[in-house]
Tab-separated table of C-alpha atoms in Angstrom:
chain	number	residue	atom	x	y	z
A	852	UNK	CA	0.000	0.000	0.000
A	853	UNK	CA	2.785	2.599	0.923
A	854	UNK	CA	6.240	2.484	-0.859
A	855	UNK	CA	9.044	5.113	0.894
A	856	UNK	CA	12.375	4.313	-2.046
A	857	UNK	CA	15.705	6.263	-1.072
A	858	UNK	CA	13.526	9.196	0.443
A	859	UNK	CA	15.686	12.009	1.635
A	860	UNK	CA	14.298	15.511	2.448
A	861	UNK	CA	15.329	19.028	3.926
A	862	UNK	CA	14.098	21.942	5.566
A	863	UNK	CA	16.074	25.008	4.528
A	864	UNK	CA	18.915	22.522	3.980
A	865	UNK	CA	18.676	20.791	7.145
A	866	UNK	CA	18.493	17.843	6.878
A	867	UNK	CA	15.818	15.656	8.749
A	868	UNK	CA	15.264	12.294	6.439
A	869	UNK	CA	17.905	10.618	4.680
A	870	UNK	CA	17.806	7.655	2.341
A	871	UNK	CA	14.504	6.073	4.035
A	872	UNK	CA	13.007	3.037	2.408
A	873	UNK	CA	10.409	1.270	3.490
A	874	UNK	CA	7.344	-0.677	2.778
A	875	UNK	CA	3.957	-0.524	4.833
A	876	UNK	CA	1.441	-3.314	3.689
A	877	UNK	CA	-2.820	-2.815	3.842
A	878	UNK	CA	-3.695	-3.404	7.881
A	879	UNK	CA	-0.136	-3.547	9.186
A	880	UNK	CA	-0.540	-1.312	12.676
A	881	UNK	CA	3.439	0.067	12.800
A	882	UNK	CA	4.905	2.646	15.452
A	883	UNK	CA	7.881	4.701	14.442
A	884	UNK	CA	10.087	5.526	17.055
A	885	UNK	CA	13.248	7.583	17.563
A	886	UNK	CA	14.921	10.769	19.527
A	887	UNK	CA	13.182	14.305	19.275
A	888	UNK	CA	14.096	15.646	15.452
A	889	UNK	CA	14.984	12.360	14.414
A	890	UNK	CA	12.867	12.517	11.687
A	891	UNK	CA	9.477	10.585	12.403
A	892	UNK	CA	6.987	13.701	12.378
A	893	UNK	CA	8.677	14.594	8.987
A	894	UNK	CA	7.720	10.823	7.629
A	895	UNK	CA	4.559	11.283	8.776
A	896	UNK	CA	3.661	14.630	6.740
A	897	UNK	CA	5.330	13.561	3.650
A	898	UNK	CA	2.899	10.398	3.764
A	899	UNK	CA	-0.070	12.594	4.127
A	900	UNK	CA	1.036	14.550	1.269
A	901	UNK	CA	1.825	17.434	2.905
A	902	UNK	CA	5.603	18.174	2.101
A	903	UNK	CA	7.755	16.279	-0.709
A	904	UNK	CA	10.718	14.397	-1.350
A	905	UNK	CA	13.718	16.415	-2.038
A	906	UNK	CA	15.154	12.788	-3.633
A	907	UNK	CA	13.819	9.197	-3.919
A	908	UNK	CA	9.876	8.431	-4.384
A	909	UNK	CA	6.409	8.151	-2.512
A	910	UNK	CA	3.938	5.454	-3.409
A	911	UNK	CA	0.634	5.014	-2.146
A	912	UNK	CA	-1.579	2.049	-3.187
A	913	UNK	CA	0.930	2.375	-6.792
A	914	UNK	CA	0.646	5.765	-7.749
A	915	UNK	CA	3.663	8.241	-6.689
A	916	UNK	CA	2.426	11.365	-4.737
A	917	UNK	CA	4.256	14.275	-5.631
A	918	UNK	CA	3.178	18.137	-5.715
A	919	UNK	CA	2.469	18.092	-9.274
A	920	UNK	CA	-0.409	14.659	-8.748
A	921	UNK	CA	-1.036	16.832	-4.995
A	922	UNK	CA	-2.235	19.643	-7.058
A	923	UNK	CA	-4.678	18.201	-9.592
A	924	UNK	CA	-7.947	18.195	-7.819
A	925	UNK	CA	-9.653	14.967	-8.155
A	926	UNK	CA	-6.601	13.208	-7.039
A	927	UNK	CA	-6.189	15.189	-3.976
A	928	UNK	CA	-9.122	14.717	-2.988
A	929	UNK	CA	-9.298	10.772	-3.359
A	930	UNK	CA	-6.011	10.582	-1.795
A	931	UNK	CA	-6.942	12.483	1.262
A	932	UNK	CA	-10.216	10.745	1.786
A	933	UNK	CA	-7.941	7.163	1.308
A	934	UNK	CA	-5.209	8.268	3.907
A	935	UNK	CA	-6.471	10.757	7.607
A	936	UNK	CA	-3.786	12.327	9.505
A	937	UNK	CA	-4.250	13.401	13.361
A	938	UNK	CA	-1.663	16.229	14.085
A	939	UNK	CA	0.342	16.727	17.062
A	940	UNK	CA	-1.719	19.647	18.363
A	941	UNK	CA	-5.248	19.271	17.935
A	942	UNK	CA	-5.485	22.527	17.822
A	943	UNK	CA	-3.875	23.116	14.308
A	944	UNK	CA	-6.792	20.958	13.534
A	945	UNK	CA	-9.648	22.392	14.454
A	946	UNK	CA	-11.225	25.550	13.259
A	947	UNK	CA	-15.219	25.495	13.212
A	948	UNK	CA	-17.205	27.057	15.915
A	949	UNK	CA	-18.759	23.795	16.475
A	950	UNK	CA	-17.674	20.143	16.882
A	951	UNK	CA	-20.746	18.910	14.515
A	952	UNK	CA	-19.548	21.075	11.529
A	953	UNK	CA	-15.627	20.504	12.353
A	954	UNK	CA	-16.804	16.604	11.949
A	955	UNK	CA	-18.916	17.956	9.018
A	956	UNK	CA	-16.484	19.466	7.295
A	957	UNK	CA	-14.723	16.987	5.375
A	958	UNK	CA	-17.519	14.788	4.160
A	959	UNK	CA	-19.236	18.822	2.759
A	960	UNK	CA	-16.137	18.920	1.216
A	961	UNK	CA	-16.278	16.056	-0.507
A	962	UNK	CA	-19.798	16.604	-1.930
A	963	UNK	CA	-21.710	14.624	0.273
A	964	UNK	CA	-25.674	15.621	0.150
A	965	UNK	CA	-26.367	16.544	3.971
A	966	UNK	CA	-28.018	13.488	4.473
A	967	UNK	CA	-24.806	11.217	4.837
A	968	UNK	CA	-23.080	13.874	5.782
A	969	UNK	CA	-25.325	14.223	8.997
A	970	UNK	CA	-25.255	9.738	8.845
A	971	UNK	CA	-21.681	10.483	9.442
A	972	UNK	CA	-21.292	12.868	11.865
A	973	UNK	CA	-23.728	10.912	14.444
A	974	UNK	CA	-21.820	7.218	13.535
A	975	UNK	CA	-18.596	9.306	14.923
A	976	UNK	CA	-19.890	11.180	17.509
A	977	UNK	CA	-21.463	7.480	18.577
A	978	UNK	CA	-18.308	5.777	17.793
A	979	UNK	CA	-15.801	8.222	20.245
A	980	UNK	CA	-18.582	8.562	22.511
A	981	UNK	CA	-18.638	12.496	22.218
A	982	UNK	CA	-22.197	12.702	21.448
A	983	UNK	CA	-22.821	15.653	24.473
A	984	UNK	CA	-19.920	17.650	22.948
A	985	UNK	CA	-22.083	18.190	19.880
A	986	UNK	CA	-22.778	21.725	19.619
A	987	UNK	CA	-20.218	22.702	22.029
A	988	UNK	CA	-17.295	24.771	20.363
A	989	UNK	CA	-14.011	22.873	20.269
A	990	UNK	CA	-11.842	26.035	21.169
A	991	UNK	CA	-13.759	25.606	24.907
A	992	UNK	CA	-12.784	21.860	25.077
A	993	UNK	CA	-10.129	19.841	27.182
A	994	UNK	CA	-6.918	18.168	25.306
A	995	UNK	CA	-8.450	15.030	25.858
A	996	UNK	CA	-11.978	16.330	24.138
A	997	UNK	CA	-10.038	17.576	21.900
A	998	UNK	CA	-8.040	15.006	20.404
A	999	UNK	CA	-11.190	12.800	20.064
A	1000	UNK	CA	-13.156	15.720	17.937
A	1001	UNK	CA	-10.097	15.409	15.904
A	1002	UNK	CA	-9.896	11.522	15.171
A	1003	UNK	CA	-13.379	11.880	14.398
A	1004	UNK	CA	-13.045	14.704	11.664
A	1005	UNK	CA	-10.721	12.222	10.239
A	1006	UNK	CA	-12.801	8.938	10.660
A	1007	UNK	CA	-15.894	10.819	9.033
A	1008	UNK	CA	-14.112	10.232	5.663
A	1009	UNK	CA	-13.862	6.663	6.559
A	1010	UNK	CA	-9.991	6.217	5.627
A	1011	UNK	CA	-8.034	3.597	5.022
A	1012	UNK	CA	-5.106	4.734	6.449
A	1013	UNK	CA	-4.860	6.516	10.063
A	1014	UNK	CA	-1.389	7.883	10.871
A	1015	UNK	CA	-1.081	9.579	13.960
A	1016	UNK	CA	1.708	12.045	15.261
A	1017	UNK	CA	2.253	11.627	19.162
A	1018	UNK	CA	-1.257	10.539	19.751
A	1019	UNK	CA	-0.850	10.791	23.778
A	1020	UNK	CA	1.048	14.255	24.135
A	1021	UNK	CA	-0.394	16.257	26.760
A	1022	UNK	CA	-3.349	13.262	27.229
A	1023	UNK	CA	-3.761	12.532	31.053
A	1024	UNK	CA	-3.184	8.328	31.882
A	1025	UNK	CA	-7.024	7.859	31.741
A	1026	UNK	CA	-7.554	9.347	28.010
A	1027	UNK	CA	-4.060	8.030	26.843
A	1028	UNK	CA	-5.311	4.639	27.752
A	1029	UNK	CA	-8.502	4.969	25.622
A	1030	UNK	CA	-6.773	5.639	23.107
A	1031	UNK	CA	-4.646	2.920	22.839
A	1032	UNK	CA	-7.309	0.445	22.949
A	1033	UNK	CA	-9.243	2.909	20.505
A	1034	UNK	CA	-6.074	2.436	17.680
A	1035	UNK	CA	-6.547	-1.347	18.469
A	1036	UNK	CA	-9.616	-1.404	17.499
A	1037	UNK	CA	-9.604	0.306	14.600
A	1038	UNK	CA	-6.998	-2.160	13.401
A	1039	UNK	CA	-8.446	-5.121	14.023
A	1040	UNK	CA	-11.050	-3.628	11.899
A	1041	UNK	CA	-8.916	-3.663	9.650
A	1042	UNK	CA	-7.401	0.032	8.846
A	1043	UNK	CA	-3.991	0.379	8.599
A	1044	UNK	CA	-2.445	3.062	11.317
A	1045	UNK	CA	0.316	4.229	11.862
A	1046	UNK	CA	2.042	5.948	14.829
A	1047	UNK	CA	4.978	7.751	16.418
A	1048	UNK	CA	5.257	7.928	20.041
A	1049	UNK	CA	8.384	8.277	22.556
A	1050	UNK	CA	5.284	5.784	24.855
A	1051	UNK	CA	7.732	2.245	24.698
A	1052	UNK	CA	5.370	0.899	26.729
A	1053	UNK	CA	2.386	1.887	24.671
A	1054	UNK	CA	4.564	0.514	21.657
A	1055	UNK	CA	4.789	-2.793	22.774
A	1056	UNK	CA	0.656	-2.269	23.505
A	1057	UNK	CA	-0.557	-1.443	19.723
A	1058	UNK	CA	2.167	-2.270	17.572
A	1059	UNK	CA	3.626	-5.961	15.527
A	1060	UNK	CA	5.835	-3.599	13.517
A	1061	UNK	CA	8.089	-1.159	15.103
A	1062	UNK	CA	10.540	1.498	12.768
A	1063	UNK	CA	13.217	3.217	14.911
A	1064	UNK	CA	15.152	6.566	13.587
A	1065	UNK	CA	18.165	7.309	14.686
A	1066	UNK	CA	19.575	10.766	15.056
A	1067	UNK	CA	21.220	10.908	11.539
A	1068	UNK	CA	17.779	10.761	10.175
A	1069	UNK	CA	17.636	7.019	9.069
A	1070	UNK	CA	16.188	3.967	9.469
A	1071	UNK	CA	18.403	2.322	12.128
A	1072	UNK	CA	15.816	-0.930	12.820
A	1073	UNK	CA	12.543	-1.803	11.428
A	1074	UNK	CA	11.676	-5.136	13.519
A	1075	UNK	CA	9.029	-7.065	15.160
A	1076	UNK	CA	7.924	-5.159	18.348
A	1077	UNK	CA	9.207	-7.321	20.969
A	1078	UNK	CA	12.908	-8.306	19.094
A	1079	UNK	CA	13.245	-4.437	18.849
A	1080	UNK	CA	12.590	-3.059	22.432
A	1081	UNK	CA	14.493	-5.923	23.606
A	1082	UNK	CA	17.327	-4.551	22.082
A	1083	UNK	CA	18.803	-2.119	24.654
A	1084	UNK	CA	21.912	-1.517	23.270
A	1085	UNK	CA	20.040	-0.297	20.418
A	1086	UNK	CA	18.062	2.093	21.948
A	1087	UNK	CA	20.958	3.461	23.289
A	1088	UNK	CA	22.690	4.284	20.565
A	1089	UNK	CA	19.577	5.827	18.959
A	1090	UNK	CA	19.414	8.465	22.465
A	1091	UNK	CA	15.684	6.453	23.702
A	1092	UNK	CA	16.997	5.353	26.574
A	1093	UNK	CA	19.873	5.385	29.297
A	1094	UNK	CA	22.207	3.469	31.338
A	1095	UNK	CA	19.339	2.946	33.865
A	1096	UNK	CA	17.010	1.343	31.323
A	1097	UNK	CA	15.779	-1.458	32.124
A	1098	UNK	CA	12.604	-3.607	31.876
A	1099	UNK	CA	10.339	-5.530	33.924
A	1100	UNK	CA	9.331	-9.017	32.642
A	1101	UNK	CA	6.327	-10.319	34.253
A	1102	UNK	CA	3.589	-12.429	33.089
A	1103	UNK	CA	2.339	-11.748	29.825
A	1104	UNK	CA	3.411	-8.586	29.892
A	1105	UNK	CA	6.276	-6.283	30.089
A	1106	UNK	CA	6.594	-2.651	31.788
A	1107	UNK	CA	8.930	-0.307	30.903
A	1108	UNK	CA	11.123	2.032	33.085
A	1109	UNK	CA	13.368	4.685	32.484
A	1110	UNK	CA	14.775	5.864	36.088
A	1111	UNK	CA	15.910	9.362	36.540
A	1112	UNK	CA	18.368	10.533	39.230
């Protein structure tokens, strides 16, 4: 479904991805992981379409997304209903005075008649149980209200694809859990989503598939979860974790701990 060959891209000649290849198949739920300005938001917008590669090529279900396909309209708009991005800060999401027409919005934009469009906007307000936040405006809501109004702006296109940039930043334990069982769900449903987090422990929780960066902006591992967290020397040299790293092996389950002085 997504093809990433030799990908390598700059910001004002900084660079923050270099020579990234990669394959993500239909269904696959994969975390990226790495150090801050490693690279892994940058992935994520260039897979959304949203900046370019500077060198190598993009490929999404076969056809290569560049700024020339981005800016014929048709295809834009397909590929955008296909693939949903949730941004770091809700906030740069959300701009409607109400969370029924910021749900709204992209199924009006896609030339829905109201009638689905409404269909829609009740299925996600059912679906991330947010049904009492309805006419409330999403400027007035809490991070946690937030970051569900925006997942469901994205889900009312019914996407294939979910990717995700540091889902739980600034979510209290409570909403962060909810939302790891929510991505769960959604992939045994059978969407594909994908994820970066600095959460190890919520890795381990939603991911088969994990993709580490390192801080020269590559591809240092892409491994099944558990052979890749179990790997501390690896971490380390990526800049996850320290010296006092370690992990707790218990039943079933592992917990992760990274001890501060």
């Amino acid at each position: 479904m997504i093809e990433i060959k030799d990908v390598s891209y700059s910001y004002e000649g900084v660079v923050a991805l270099q020579n990234v290849s990669l394959v993500i198949e239909q269904g696959e739920s994969v975390v990226l992981i790495g150090a801050n300005g490693s690279g892994k938001s940058t992935l994520l917008k260039l897979l959304n379409g949203i900046i370019f590669p500077s060198h190598g090529s993009y490929r999404y279900d076969g056809e290569e997304i560049t700024e020339t396909t981005m800016k014929n309209a048709s295809f834009s708009k397909r590929f955008h209903q296909r693939i949903g991005f949730v941004f770091q800060n809700s906030d740069t999401q959300l701009f409607t005075t109400s969370v029924f027409d910021e749900i709204a919005f992209g199924p009006r934009q896609m030339g829905y008649v109201e009638s689905i469009v409404e269909s829609r906007v009740r299925d996600c307000l059912e679906l991330l149980d947010i049904q009492k936040l309805k006419d409330r405006s999403p400027c007035h809501l809490s991070g946690g209200e937030k970051r569900k109004v925006a997942i469901a702006c994205v889900l009312s296109l019914n996407p294939e694809v979910l990717v995700l940039d540091e889902p739980m930043n600034g979510l209290d334990p409570k909403t962060q859990r909810w939302l790891a069982d929510f991505a769960l769900q959604l992939n045994r449903a059978g969407k594909t989503v994908i994820s970066s987090t600095h959460n190890l422990e919520l890795t381990q929780e939603i991911a088969k598939r994990v993709i580490l960066f390192d801080e020269a902006h590559c591809i240092a591992a892409d491994l099944p979860t558990e052979e890749l967290l179990s790997d501390v020397e690896l971490l380390k040299r990526c800049n996850l974790v320290d010296d006092t790293y370690h992990r707790h092996m218990g039943t079933g389950h592992h917990h992760f701990h990274m001890h501060r002085v």
